[in-house]
């Protein structure tokens, strides 16, 4: 079971959040019900440069056993973030498709529901080769503009484990058709896909789509 959280905090809580990014890995590592996790920072997802960073919003992705999800959602770990945040967004995700690896792992096992026509989420994540960063940054703006203007998009933000080199997006869509329209028919997106293969920007990449089976809060 995949669960994703985003917390918006006040400016005064930023030092606390940065500290949690360092300390929270220990309880996550000790939790035997969690098979994969990532603590993430967020950004506007416009240029994927450090100036995009949003220090007032932080997130967590976990792949957790289904029977442990309720306890985790109400755990001291999550409640600590909840207590220190102004807003919380959370969603339960069922993987529809997943290609690639994240930190050398395949974190999402697809269980496609061909009849699913509800909201969907997409996660893209890439580890960019250092020497390719500037070329990648120059190529991103047309795609982000196309994404923001896409019919059926509910919300999209940048996500990353580091300000430089480890970047991605989390986006929410009204239905599977809307994300397929953007991914396969959008000119800017198709051009970047072609450039990705040509320029070999990434040392590692992942793209995954999910059925959103439960969602609370606003992104």
mmCIF file with all atom_site columns, C-alpha atoms in Angstrom:
data_model
loop_
_atom_site.group_PDB
_atom_site.id
_atom_site.type_symbol
_atom_site.label_atom_id
_atom_site.label_alt_id
_atom_site.label_comp_id
_atom_site.label_asym_id
_atom_site.label_entity_id
_atom_site.label_seq_id
_atom_site.pdbx_PDB_ins_code
_atom_site.Cartn_x
_atom_site.Cartn_y
_atom_site.Cartn_z
_atom_site.occupancy
_atom_site.B_iso_or_equiv
_atom_site.pdbx_formal_charge
_atom_site.auth_seq_id
_atom_site.auth_comp_id
_atom_site.auth_asym_id
_atom_site.auth_atom_id
_atom_site.pdbx_PDB_model_num
ATOM 1   C CA . UNK A 1 1   ? 0.000   0.000  0.000   1.00 0.00 ? 1   UNK A CA 1
ATOM 2   C CA . UNK A 1 2   ? 1.408   3.379  -1.011  1.00 0.00 ? 2   UNK A CA 1
ATOM 3   C CA . UNK A 1 3   ? 0.732   6.407  1.181   1.00 0.00 ? 3   UNK A CA 1
ATOM 4   C CA . UNK A 1 4   ? 1.898   9.940  0.492   1.00 0.00 ? 4   UNK A CA 1
ATOM 5   C CA . UNK A 1 5   ? 1.820   12.950 2.827   1.00 0.00 ? 5   UNK A CA 1
ATOM 6   C CA . UNK A 1 6   ? 2.548   16.640 2.383   1.00 0.00 ? 6   UNK A CA 1
ATOM 7   C CA . UNK A 1 7   ? 2.611   19.079 5.281   1.00 0.00 ? 7   UNK A CA 1
ATOM 8   C CA . UNK A 1 8   ? 2.569   22.851 5.008   1.00 0.00 ? 8   UNK A CA 1
ATOM 9   C CA . UNK A 1 9   ? 4.235   24.578 7.943   1.00 0.00 ? 9   UNK A CA 1
ATOM 10  C CA . UNK A 1 10  ? 4.723   28.124 9.178   1.00 0.00 ? 10  UNK A CA 1
ATOM 11  C CA . UNK A 1 11  ? 8.032   29.869 8.592   1.00 0.00 ? 11  UNK A CA 1
ATOM 12  C CA . UNK A 1 12  ? 8.913   29.593 12.268  1.00 0.00 ? 12  UNK A CA 1
ATOM 13  C CA . UNK A 1 13  ? 8.744   25.778 12.016  1.00 0.00 ? 13  UNK A CA 1
ATOM 14  C CA . UNK A 1 14  ? 11.228  25.500 9.124   1.00 0.00 ? 14  UNK A CA 1
ATOM 15  C CA . UNK A 1 15  ? 14.253  24.687 11.352  1.00 0.00 ? 15  UNK A CA 1
ATOM 16  C CA . UNK A 1 16  ? 12.156  22.006 13.074  1.00 0.00 ? 16  UNK A CA 1
ATOM 17  C CA . UNK A 1 17  ? 11.197  20.464 9.716   1.00 0.00 ? 17  UNK A CA 1
ATOM 18  C CA . UNK A 1 18  ? 14.793  20.401 8.495   1.00 0.00 ? 18  UNK A CA 1
ATOM 19  C CA . UNK A 1 19  ? 15.803  18.605 11.683  1.00 0.00 ? 19  UNK A CA 1
ATOM 20  C CA . UNK A 1 20  ? 13.013  16.061 11.195  1.00 0.00 ? 20  UNK A CA 1
ATOM 21  C CA . UNK A 1 21  ? 14.276  15.294 7.701   1.00 0.00 ? 21  UNK A CA 1
ATOM 22  C CA . UNK A 1 22  ? 17.481  14.098 9.340   1.00 0.00 ? 22  UNK A CA 1
ATOM 23  C CA . UNK A 1 23  ? 15.969  12.352 12.371  1.00 0.00 ? 23  UNK A CA 1
ATOM 24  C CA . UNK A 1 24  ? 12.843  10.756 10.907  1.00 0.00 ? 24  UNK A CA 1
ATOM 25  C CA . UNK A 1 25  ? 14.801  8.206  8.905   1.00 0.00 ? 25  UNK A CA 1
ATOM 26  C CA . UNK A 1 26  ? 15.540  6.204  12.047  1.00 0.00 ? 26  UNK A CA 1
ATOM 27  C CA . UNK A 1 27  ? 11.946  5.283  13.025  1.00 0.00 ? 27  UNK A CA 1
ATOM 28  C CA . UNK A 1 28  ? 11.153  4.645  9.364   1.00 0.00 ? 28  UNK A CA 1
ATOM 29  C CA . UNK A 1 29  ? 14.091  2.271  9.060   1.00 0.00 ? 29  UNK A CA 1
ATOM 30  C CA . UNK A 1 30  ? 13.022  0.424  12.208  1.00 0.00 ? 30  UNK A CA 1
ATOM 31  C CA . UNK A 1 31  ? 9.425   -0.090 11.076  1.00 0.00 ? 31  UNK A CA 1
ATOM 32  C CA . UNK A 1 32  ? 9.328   -3.609 9.618   1.00 0.00 ? 32  UNK A CA 1
ATOM 33  C CA . UNK A 1 33  ? 5.951   -2.962 7.957   1.00 0.00 ? 33  UNK A CA 1
ATOM 34  C CA . UNK A 1 34  ? 7.489   -0.283 5.729   1.00 0.00 ? 34  UNK A CA 1
ATOM 35  C CA . UNK A 1 35  ? 9.177   -1.679 2.629   1.00 0.00 ? 35  UNK A CA 1
ATOM 36  C CA . UNK A 1 36  ? 10.210  1.629  1.051   1.00 0.00 ? 36  UNK A CA 1
ATOM 37  C CA . UNK A 1 37  ? 10.184  5.239  2.200   1.00 0.00 ? 37  UNK A CA 1
ATOM 38  C CA . UNK A 1 38  ? 11.394  8.652  1.122   1.00 0.00 ? 38  UNK A CA 1
ATOM 39  C CA . UNK A 1 39  ? 11.405  11.915 3.045   1.00 0.00 ? 39  UNK A CA 1
ATOM 40  C CA . UNK A 1 40  ? 11.093  14.682 0.487   1.00 0.00 ? 40  UNK A CA 1
ATOM 41  C CA . UNK A 1 41  ? 11.303  18.405 0.103   1.00 0.00 ? 41  UNK A CA 1
ATOM 42  C CA . UNK A 1 42  ? 9.050   20.225 -2.322  1.00 0.00 ? 42  UNK A CA 1
ATOM 43  C CA . UNK A 1 43  ? 9.156   23.023 -4.831  1.00 0.00 ? 43  UNK A CA 1
ATOM 44  C CA . UNK A 1 44  ? 7.111   24.831 -7.419  1.00 0.00 ? 44  UNK A CA 1
ATOM 45  C CA . UNK A 1 45  ? 8.206   22.369 -10.092 1.00 0.00 ? 45  UNK A CA 1
ATOM 46  C CA . UNK A 1 46  ? 8.812   25.137 -12.614 1.00 0.00 ? 46  UNK A CA 1
ATOM 47  C CA . UNK A 1 47  ? 12.571  25.178 -13.198 1.00 0.00 ? 47  UNK A CA 1
ATOM 48  C CA . UNK A 1 48  ? 13.819  22.357 -10.920 1.00 0.00 ? 48  UNK A CA 1
ATOM 49  C CA . UNK A 1 49  ? 16.624  24.622 -9.763  1.00 0.00 ? 49  UNK A CA 1
ATOM 50  C CA . UNK A 1 50  ? 17.283  25.490 -6.082  1.00 0.00 ? 50  UNK A CA 1
ATOM 51  C CA . UNK A 1 51  ? 15.244  28.695 -6.402  1.00 0.00 ? 51  UNK A CA 1
ATOM 52  C CA . UNK A 1 52  ? 12.151  26.513 -6.844  1.00 0.00 ? 52  UNK A CA 1
ATOM 53  C CA . UNK A 1 53  ? 12.411  25.099 -3.321  1.00 0.00 ? 53  UNK A CA 1
ATOM 54  C CA . UNK A 1 54  ? 9.451   25.563 -0.979  1.00 0.00 ? 54  UNK A CA 1
ATOM 55  C CA . UNK A 1 55  ? 10.808  25.394 2.562   1.00 0.00 ? 55  UNK A CA 1
ATOM 56  C CA . UNK A 1 56  ? 7.293   25.563 3.992   1.00 0.00 ? 56  UNK A CA 1
ATOM 57  C CA . UNK A 1 57  ? 6.108   22.247 2.556   1.00 0.00 ? 57  UNK A CA 1
ATOM 58  C CA . UNK A 1 58  ? 7.595   18.816 3.244   1.00 0.00 ? 58  UNK A CA 1
ATOM 59  C CA . UNK A 1 59  ? 6.523   15.308 2.415   1.00 0.00 ? 59  UNK A CA 1
ATOM 60  C CA . UNK A 1 60  ? 6.788   11.575 2.932   1.00 0.00 ? 60  UNK A CA 1
ATOM 61  C CA . UNK A 1 61  ? 6.185   8.582  0.664   1.00 0.00 ? 61  UNK A CA 1
ATOM 62  C CA . UNK A 1 62  ? 5.866   5.103  2.171   1.00 0.00 ? 62  UNK A CA 1
ATOM 63  C CA . UNK A 1 63  ? 5.189   1.644  0.814   1.00 0.00 ? 63  UNK A CA 1
ATOM 64  C CA . UNK A 1 64  ? 3.625   -0.012 3.839   1.00 0.00 ? 64  UNK A CA 1
ATOM 65  C CA . UNK A 1 65  ? 1.757   -3.233 4.541   1.00 0.00 ? 65  UNK A CA 1
ATOM 66  C CA . UNK A 1 66  ? -1.980  -2.687 4.266   1.00 0.00 ? 66  UNK A CA 1
ATOM 67  C CA . UNK A 1 67  ? -2.772  -3.952 7.759   1.00 0.00 ? 67  UNK A CA 1
ATOM 68  C CA . UNK A 1 68  ? -0.255  -1.506 9.267   1.00 0.00 ? 68  UNK A CA 1
ATOM 69  C CA . UNK A 1 69  ? -1.461  1.615  7.471   1.00 0.00 ? 69  UNK A CA 1
ATOM 70  C CA . UNK A 1 70  ? -4.123  2.706  9.971   1.00 0.00 ? 70  UNK A CA 1
ATOM 71  C CA . UNK A 1 71  ? -1.738  2.463  12.916  1.00 0.00 ? 71  UNK A CA 1
ATOM 72  C CA . UNK A 1 72  ? 0.946   4.354  11.017  1.00 0.00 ? 72  UNK A CA 1
ATOM 73  C CA . UNK A 1 73  ? -1.500  7.081  9.984   1.00 0.00 ? 73  UNK A CA 1
ATOM 74  C CA . UNK A 1 74  ? -2.381  7.646  13.650  1.00 0.00 ? 74  UNK A CA 1
ATOM 75  C CA . UNK A 1 75  ? 1.116   7.090  15.011  1.00 0.00 ? 75  UNK A CA 1
ATOM 76  C CA . UNK A 1 76  ? 3.172   9.489  17.086  1.00 0.00 ? 76  UNK A CA 1
ATOM 77  C CA . UNK A 1 77  ? 5.419   9.910  14.056  1.00 0.00 ? 77  UNK A CA 1
ATOM 78  C CA . UNK A 1 78  ? 2.624   11.279 11.842  1.00 0.00 ? 78  UNK A CA 1
ATOM 79  C CA . UNK A 1 79  ? 0.891   13.126 14.670  1.00 0.00 ? 79  UNK A CA 1
ATOM 80  C CA . UNK A 1 80  ? 4.096   15.026 15.371  1.00 0.00 ? 80  UNK A CA 1
ATOM 81  C CA . UNK A 1 81  ? 4.066   16.384 11.835  1.00 0.00 ? 81  UNK A CA 1
ATOM 82  C CA . UNK A 1 82  ? 0.342   17.000 12.046  1.00 0.00 ? 82  UNK A CA 1
ATOM 83  C CA . UNK A 1 83  ? 0.754   18.987 15.271  1.00 0.00 ? 83  UNK A CA 1
ATOM 84  C CA . UNK A 1 84  ? 3.464   21.180 13.765  1.00 0.00 ? 84  UNK A CA 1
ATOM 85  C CA . UNK A 1 85  ? 1.774   21.827 10.426  1.00 0.00 ? 85  UNK A CA 1
ATOM 86  C CA . UNK A 1 86  ? -0.826  24.267 9.189   1.00 0.00 ? 86  UNK A CA 1
ATOM 87  C CA . UNK A 1 87  ? -2.226  21.910 6.552   1.00 0.00 ? 87  UNK A CA 1
ATOM 88  C CA . UNK A 1 88  ? -1.940  18.220 5.734   1.00 0.00 ? 88  UNK A CA 1
ATOM 89  C CA . UNK A 1 89  ? -2.532  16.456 2.439   1.00 0.00 ? 89  UNK A CA 1
ATOM 90  C CA . UNK A 1 90  ? -2.580  12.665 2.347   1.00 0.00 ? 90  UNK A CA 1
ATOM 91  C CA . UNK A 1 91  ? -3.521  10.095 -0.259  1.00 0.00 ? 91  UNK A CA 1
ATOM 92  C CA . UNK A 1 92  ? -3.609  6.326  -0.584  1.00 0.00 ? 92  UNK A CA 1
ATOM 93  C CA . UNK A 1 93  ? -2.295  5.174  -3.940  1.00 0.00 ? 93  UNK A CA 1
ATOM 94  C CA . UNK A 1 94  ? -2.612  1.898  -5.829  1.00 0.00 ? 94  UNK A CA 1
ATOM 95  C CA . UNK A 1 95  ? 0.119   1.529  -8.492  1.00 0.00 ? 95  UNK A CA 1
ATOM 96  C CA . UNK A 1 96  ? -1.239  1.207  -12.032 1.00 0.00 ? 96  UNK A CA 1
ATOM 97  C CA . UNK A 1 97  ? 2.113   1.269  -13.822 1.00 0.00 ? 97  UNK A CA 1
ATOM 98  C CA . UNK A 1 98  ? 5.717   1.796  -12.790 1.00 0.00 ? 98  UNK A CA 1
ATOM 99  C CA . UNK A 1 99  ? 8.899   1.919  -14.836 1.00 0.00 ? 99  UNK A CA 1
ATOM 100 C CA . UNK A 1 100 ? 12.432  2.462  -13.600 1.00 0.00 ? 100 UNK A CA 1
ATOM 101 C CA . UNK A 1 101 ? 14.162  2.486  -10.236 1.00 0.00 ? 101 UNK A CA 1
ATOM 102 C CA . UNK A 1 102 ? 14.488  4.773  -7.220  1.00 0.00 ? 102 UNK A CA 1
ATOM 103 C CA . UNK A 1 103 ? 17.737  4.566  -5.257  1.00 0.00 ? 103 UNK A CA 1
ATOM 104 C CA . UNK A 1 104 ? 18.375  1.234  -6.926  1.00 0.00 ? 104 UNK A CA 1
ATOM 105 C CA . UNK A 1 105 ? 14.996  -0.194 -5.879  1.00 0.00 ? 105 UNK A CA 1
ATOM 106 C CA . UNK A 1 106 ? 11.667  -0.885 -7.577  1.00 0.00 ? 106 UNK A CA 1
ATOM 107 C CA . UNK A 1 107 ? 9.358   0.568  -4.900  1.00 0.00 ? 107 UNK A CA 1
ATOM 108 C CA . UNK A 1 108 ? 5.982   0.279  -6.635  1.00 0.00 ? 108 UNK A CA 1
ATOM 109 C CA . UNK A 1 109 ? 4.523   -3.053 -7.793  1.00 0.00 ? 109 UNK A CA 1
ATOM 110 C CA . UNK A 1 110 ? 1.744   -2.406 -10.327 1.00 0.00 ? 110 UNK A CA 1
ATOM 111 C CA . UNK A 1 111 ? -1.668  -3.922 -9.701  1.00 0.00 ? 111 UNK A CA 1
ATOM 112 C CA . UNK A 1 112 ? -3.548  -2.448 -12.651 1.00 0.00 ? 112 UNK A CA 1
ATOM 113 C CA . UNK A 1 113 ? -7.281  -1.898 -12.460 1.00 0.00 ? 113 UNK A CA 1
ATOM 114 C CA . UNK A 1 114 ? -8.331  -1.575 -16.089 1.00 0.00 ? 114 UNK A CA 1
ATOM 115 C CA . UNK A 1 115 ? -11.760 -0.309 -15.062 1.00 0.00 ? 115 UNK A CA 1
ATOM 116 C CA . UNK A 1 116 ? -10.423 2.525  -12.883 1.00 0.00 ? 116 UNK A CA 1
ATOM 117 C CA . UNK A 1 117 ? -11.739 5.858  -14.108 1.00 0.00 ? 117 UNK A CA 1
ATOM 118 C CA . UNK A 1 118 ? -11.299 7.952  -10.976 1.00 0.00 ? 118 UNK A CA 1
ATOM 119 C CA . UNK A 1 119 ? -8.517  10.373 -10.011 1.00 0.00 ? 119 UNK A CA 1
ATOM 120 C CA . UNK A 1 120 ? -4.949  9.328  -10.715 1.00 0.00 ? 120 UNK A CA 1
ATOM 121 C CA . UNK A 1 121 ? -1.558  10.469 -9.479  1.00 0.00 ? 121 UNK A CA 1
ATOM 122 C CA . UNK A 1 122 ? 1.820   10.429 -11.164 1.00 0.00 ? 122 UNK A CA 1
ATOM 123 C CA . UNK A 1 123 ? 5.283   10.424 -9.638  1.00 0.00 ? 123 UNK A CA 1
ATOM 124 C CA . UNK A 1 124 ? 8.342   11.150 -11.730 1.00 0.00 ? 124 UNK A CA 1
ATOM 125 C CA . UNK A 1 125 ? 11.784  11.046 -10.203 1.00 0.00 ? 125 UNK A CA 1
ATOM 126 C CA . UNK A 1 126 ? 15.262  11.277 -11.689 1.00 0.00 ? 126 UNK A CA 1
ATOM 127 C CA . UNK A 1 127 ? 18.854  11.396 -10.579 1.00 0.00 ? 127 UNK A CA 1
ATOM 128 C CA . UNK A 1 128 ? 20.434  13.814 -13.010 1.00 0.00 ? 128 UNK A CA 1
ATOM 129 C CA . UNK A 1 129 ? 24.025  13.418 -14.103 1.00 0.00 ? 129 UNK A CA 1
ATOM 130 C CA . UNK A 1 130 ? 25.926  16.343 -12.597 1.00 0.00 ? 130 UNK A CA 1
ATOM 131 C CA . UNK A 1 131 ? 27.388  17.541 -15.880 1.00 0.00 ? 131 UNK A CA 1
ATOM 132 C CA . UNK A 1 132 ? 23.891  17.522 -17.426 1.00 0.00 ? 132 UNK A CA 1
ATOM 133 C CA . UNK A 1 133 ? 22.173  19.766 -14.855 1.00 0.00 ? 133 UNK A CA 1
ATOM 134 C CA . UNK A 1 134 ? 22.392  23.033 -16.789 1.00 0.00 ? 134 UNK A CA 1
ATOM 135 C CA . UNK A 1 135 ? 21.165  21.423 -20.015 1.00 0.00 ? 135 UNK A CA 1
ATOM 136 C CA . UNK A 1 136 ? 18.278  19.810 -18.147 1.00 0.00 ? 136 UNK A CA 1
ATOM 137 C CA . UNK A 1 137 ? 17.276  23.086 -16.490 1.00 0.00 ? 137 UNK A CA 1
ATOM 138 C CA . UNK A 1 138 ? 17.163  24.863 -19.847 1.00 0.00 ? 138 UNK A CA 1
ATOM 139 C CA . UNK A 1 139 ? 14.829  22.224 -21.255 1.00 0.00 ? 139 UNK A CA 1
ATOM 140 C CA . UNK A 1 140 ? 12.317  22.118 -18.393 1.00 0.00 ? 140 UNK A CA 1
ATOM 141 C CA . UNK A 1 141 ? 10.290  25.396 -18.666 1.00 0.00 ? 141 UNK A CA 1
ATOM 142 C CA . UNK A 1 142 ? 8.276   24.467 -21.811 1.00 0.00 ? 142 UNK A CA 1
ATOM 143 C CA . UNK A 1 143 ? 7.215   21.181 -20.214 1.00 0.00 ? 143 UNK A CA 1
ATOM 144 C CA . UNK A 1 144 ? 6.161   22.770 -16.929 1.00 0.00 ? 144 UNK A CA 1
ATOM 145 C CA . UNK A 1 145 ? 4.159   25.382 -18.825 1.00 0.00 ? 145 UNK A CA 1
ATOM 146 C CA . UNK A 1 146 ? 2.467   22.607 -20.791 1.00 0.00 ? 146 UNK A CA 1
ATOM 147 C CA . UNK A 1 147 ? 1.797   20.677 -17.579 1.00 0.00 ? 147 UNK A CA 1
ATOM 148 C CA . UNK A 1 148 ? 0.216   23.659 -15.797 1.00 0.00 ? 148 UNK A CA 1
ATOM 149 C CA . UNK A 1 149 ? -2.118  24.250 -18.740 1.00 0.00 ? 149 UNK A CA 1
ATOM 150 C CA . UNK A 1 150 ? -3.123  20.609 -19.207 1.00 0.00 ? 150 UNK A CA 1
ATOM 151 C CA . UNK A 1 151 ? -6.856  19.805 -19.119 1.00 0.00 ? 151 UNK A CA 1
ATOM 152 C CA . UNK A 1 152 ? -7.678  17.506 -16.237 1.00 0.00 ? 152 UNK A CA 1
ATOM 153 C CA . UNK A 1 153 ? -4.754  18.524 -14.022 1.00 0.00 ? 153 UNK A CA 1
ATOM 154 C CA . UNK A 1 154 ? -5.815  19.000 -10.400 1.00 0.00 ? 154 UNK A CA 1
ATOM 155 C CA . UNK A 1 155 ? -2.444  19.946 -8.890  1.00 0.00 ? 155 UNK A CA 1
ATOM 156 C CA . UNK A 1 156 ? 1.281   19.460 -9.417  1.00 0.00 ? 156 UNK A CA 1
ATOM 157 C CA . UNK A 1 157 ? 4.354   20.165 -7.300  1.00 0.00 ? 157 UNK A CA 1
ATOM 158 C CA . UNK A 1 158 ? 8.048   19.492 -7.498  1.00 0.00 ? 158 UNK A CA 1
ATOM 159 C CA . UNK A 1 159 ? 9.542   16.902 -5.149  1.00 0.00 ? 159 UNK A CA 1
ATOM 160 C CA . UNK A 1 160 ? 13.111  15.961 -4.362  1.00 0.00 ? 160 UNK A CA 1
ATOM 161 C CA . UNK A 1 161 ? 15.511  14.431 -1.888  1.00 0.00 ? 161 UNK A CA 1
ATOM 162 C CA . UNK A 1 162 ? 18.052  17.213 -2.495  1.00 0.00 ? 162 UNK A CA 1
ATOM 163 C CA . UNK A 1 163 ? 17.953  20.732 -3.956  1.00 0.00 ? 163 UNK A CA 1
ATOM 164 C CA . UNK A 1 164 ? 20.174  19.719 -6.891  1.00 0.00 ? 164 UNK A CA 1
ATOM 165 C CA . UNK A 1 165 ? 20.402  16.516 -8.894  1.00 0.00 ? 165 UNK A CA 1
ATOM 166 C CA . UNK A 1 166 ? 17.526  14.525 -7.366  1.00 0.00 ? 166 UNK A CA 1
ATOM 167 C CA . UNK A 1 167 ? 14.326  15.924 -8.754  1.00 0.00 ? 167 UNK A CA 1
ATOM 168 C CA . UNK A 1 168 ? 10.817  14.896 -9.643  1.00 0.00 ? 168 UNK A CA 1
ATOM 169 C CA . UNK A 1 169 ? 7.145   15.783 -9.675  1.00 0.00 ? 169 UNK A CA 1
ATOM 170 C CA . UNK A 1 170 ? 3.962   14.672 -7.994  1.00 0.00 ? 170 UNK A CA 1
ATOM 171 C CA . UNK A 1 171 ? 0.796   15.442 -9.933  1.00 0.00 ? 171 UNK A CA 1
ATOM 172 C CA . UNK A 1 172 ? -2.907  14.734 -9.502  1.00 0.00 ? 172 UNK A CA 1
ATOM 173 C CA . UNK A 1 173 ? -5.288  14.248 -12.428 1.00 0.00 ? 173 UNK A CA 1
ATOM 174 C CA . UNK A 1 174 ? -9.032  13.922 -12.804 1.00 0.00 ? 174 UNK A CA 1
ATOM 175 C CA . UNK A 1 175 ? -8.844  10.570 -14.616 1.00 0.00 ? 175 UNK A CA 1
ATOM 176 C CA . UNK A 1 176 ? -6.482  8.280  -16.559 1.00 0.00 ? 176 UNK A CA 1
ATOM 177 C CA . UNK A 1 177 ? -7.381  9.828  -19.908 1.00 0.00 ? 177 UNK A CA 1
ATOM 178 C CA . UNK A 1 178 ? -6.175  13.298 -18.892 1.00 0.00 ? 178 UNK A CA 1
ATOM 179 C CA . UNK A 1 179 ? -2.689  12.181 -17.879 1.00 0.00 ? 179 UNK A CA 1
ATOM 180 C CA . UNK A 1 180 ? -2.332  10.030 -20.991 1.00 0.00 ? 180 UNK A CA 1
ATOM 181 C CA . UNK A 1 181 ? -3.251  13.028 -23.118 1.00 0.00 ? 181 UNK A CA 1
ATOM 182 C CA . UNK A 1 182 ? -0.450  15.059 -21.536 1.00 0.00 ? 182 UNK A CA 1
ATOM 183 C CA . UNK A 1 183 ? 2.122   12.260 -21.570 1.00 0.00 ? 183 UNK A CA 1
ATOM 184 C CA . UNK A 1 184 ? 1.665   10.985 -25.095 1.00 0.00 ? 184 UNK A CA 1
ATOM 185 C CA . UNK A 1 185 ? 0.218   13.868 -27.092 1.00 0.00 ? 185 UNK A CA 1
ATOM 186 C CA . UNK A 1 186 ? 1.725   16.977 -25.529 1.00 0.00 ? 186 UNK A CA 1
ATOM 187 C CA . UNK A 1 187 ? 4.332   18.379 -27.901 1.00 0.00 ? 187 UNK A CA 1
ATOM 188 C CA . UNK A 1 188 ? 6.631   19.801 -25.210 1.00 0.00 ? 188 UNK A CA 1
ATOM 189 C CA . UNK A 1 189 ? 6.557   16.579 -23.218 1.00 0.00 ? 189 UNK A CA 1
ATOM 190 C CA . UNK A 1 190 ? 7.318   14.453 -26.264 1.00 0.00 ? 190 UNK A CA 1
ATOM 191 C CA . UNK A 1 191 ? 10.240  16.707 -27.168 1.00 0.00 ? 191 UNK A CA 1
ATOM 192 C CA . UNK A 1 192 ? 11.741  16.344 -23.691 1.00 0.00 ? 192 UNK A CA 1
ATOM 193 C CA . UNK A 1 193 ? 11.342  12.566 -23.828 1.00 0.00 ? 193 UNK A CA 1
ATOM 194 C CA . UNK A 1 194 ? 13.236  12.561 -27.114 1.00 0.00 ? 194 UNK A CA 1
ATOM 195 C CA . UNK A 1 195 ? 15.928  14.830 -25.631 1.00 0.00 ? 195 UNK A CA 1
ATOM 196 C CA . UNK A 1 196 ? 16.206  12.567 -22.586 1.00 0.00 ? 196 UNK A CA 1
ATOM 197 C CA . UNK A 1 197 ? 17.148  9.617  -24.773 1.00 0.00 ? 197 UNK A CA 1
ATOM 198 C CA . UNK A 1 198 ? 19.415  11.733 -26.952 1.00 0.00 ? 198 UNK A CA 1
ATOM 199 C CA . UNK A 1 199 ? 21.279  13.603 -24.203 1.00 0.00 ? 199 UNK A CA 1
ATOM 200 C CA . UNK A 1 200 ? 21.278  10.826 -21.569 1.00 0.00 ? 200 UNK A CA 1
ATOM 201 C CA . UNK A 1 201 ? 20.508  13.281 -18.748 1.00 0.00 ? 201 UNK A CA 1
ATOM 202 C CA . UNK A 1 202 ? 19.649  10.726 -16.109 1.00 0.00 ? 202 UNK A CA 1
ATOM 203 C CA . UNK A 1 203 ? 21.746  8.289  -14.129 1.00 0.00 ? 203 UNK A CA 1
ATOM 204 C CA . UNK A 1 204 ? 18.476  6.816  -12.804 1.00 0.00 ? 204 UNK A CA 1
ATOM 205 C CA . UNK A 1 205 ? 14.819  7.525  -13.478 1.00 0.00 ? 205 UNK A CA 1
ATOM 206 C CA . UNK A 1 206 ? 11.345  6.393  -12.485 1.00 0.00 ? 206 UNK A CA 1
ATOM 207 C CA . UNK A 1 207 ? 7.831   7.080  -13.708 1.00 0.00 ? 207 UNK A CA 1
ATOM 208 C CA . UNK A 1 208 ? 4.782   5.691  -11.931 1.00 0.00 ? 208 UNK A CA 1
ATOM 209 C CA . UNK A 1 209 ? 1.019   6.145  -12.181 1.00 0.00 ? 209 UNK A CA 1
ATOM 210 C CA . UNK A 1 210 ? -1.455  5.389  -9.408  1.00 0.00 ? 210 UNK A CA 1
ATOM 211 C CA . UNK A 1 211 ? -5.164  5.093  -8.781  1.00 0.00 ? 211 UNK A CA 1
ATOM 212 C CA . UNK A 1 212 ? -6.005  7.508  -5.958  1.00 0.00 ? 212 UNK A CA 1
ATOM 213 C CA . UNK A 1 213 ? -8.267  5.443  -3.733  1.00 0.00 ? 213 UNK A CA 1
ATOM 214 C CA . UNK A 1 214 ? -8.410  7.934  -0.849  1.00 0.00 ? 214 UNK A CA 1
ATOM 215 C CA . UNK A 1 215 ? -7.460  11.596 -0.632  1.00 0.00 ? 215 UNK A CA 1
ATOM 216 C CA . UNK A 1 216 ? -7.768  14.176 2.144   1.00 0.00 ? 216 UNK A CA 1
ATOM 217 C CA . UNK A 1 217 ? -6.739  17.815 2.242   1.00 0.00 ? 217 UNK A CA 1
ATOM 218 C CA . UNK A 1 218 ? -5.561  20.087 -0.543  1.00 0.00 ? 218 UNK A CA 1
ATOM 219 C CA . UNK A 1 219 ? -2.264  20.075 -2.353  1.00 0.00 ? 219 UNK A CA 1
#
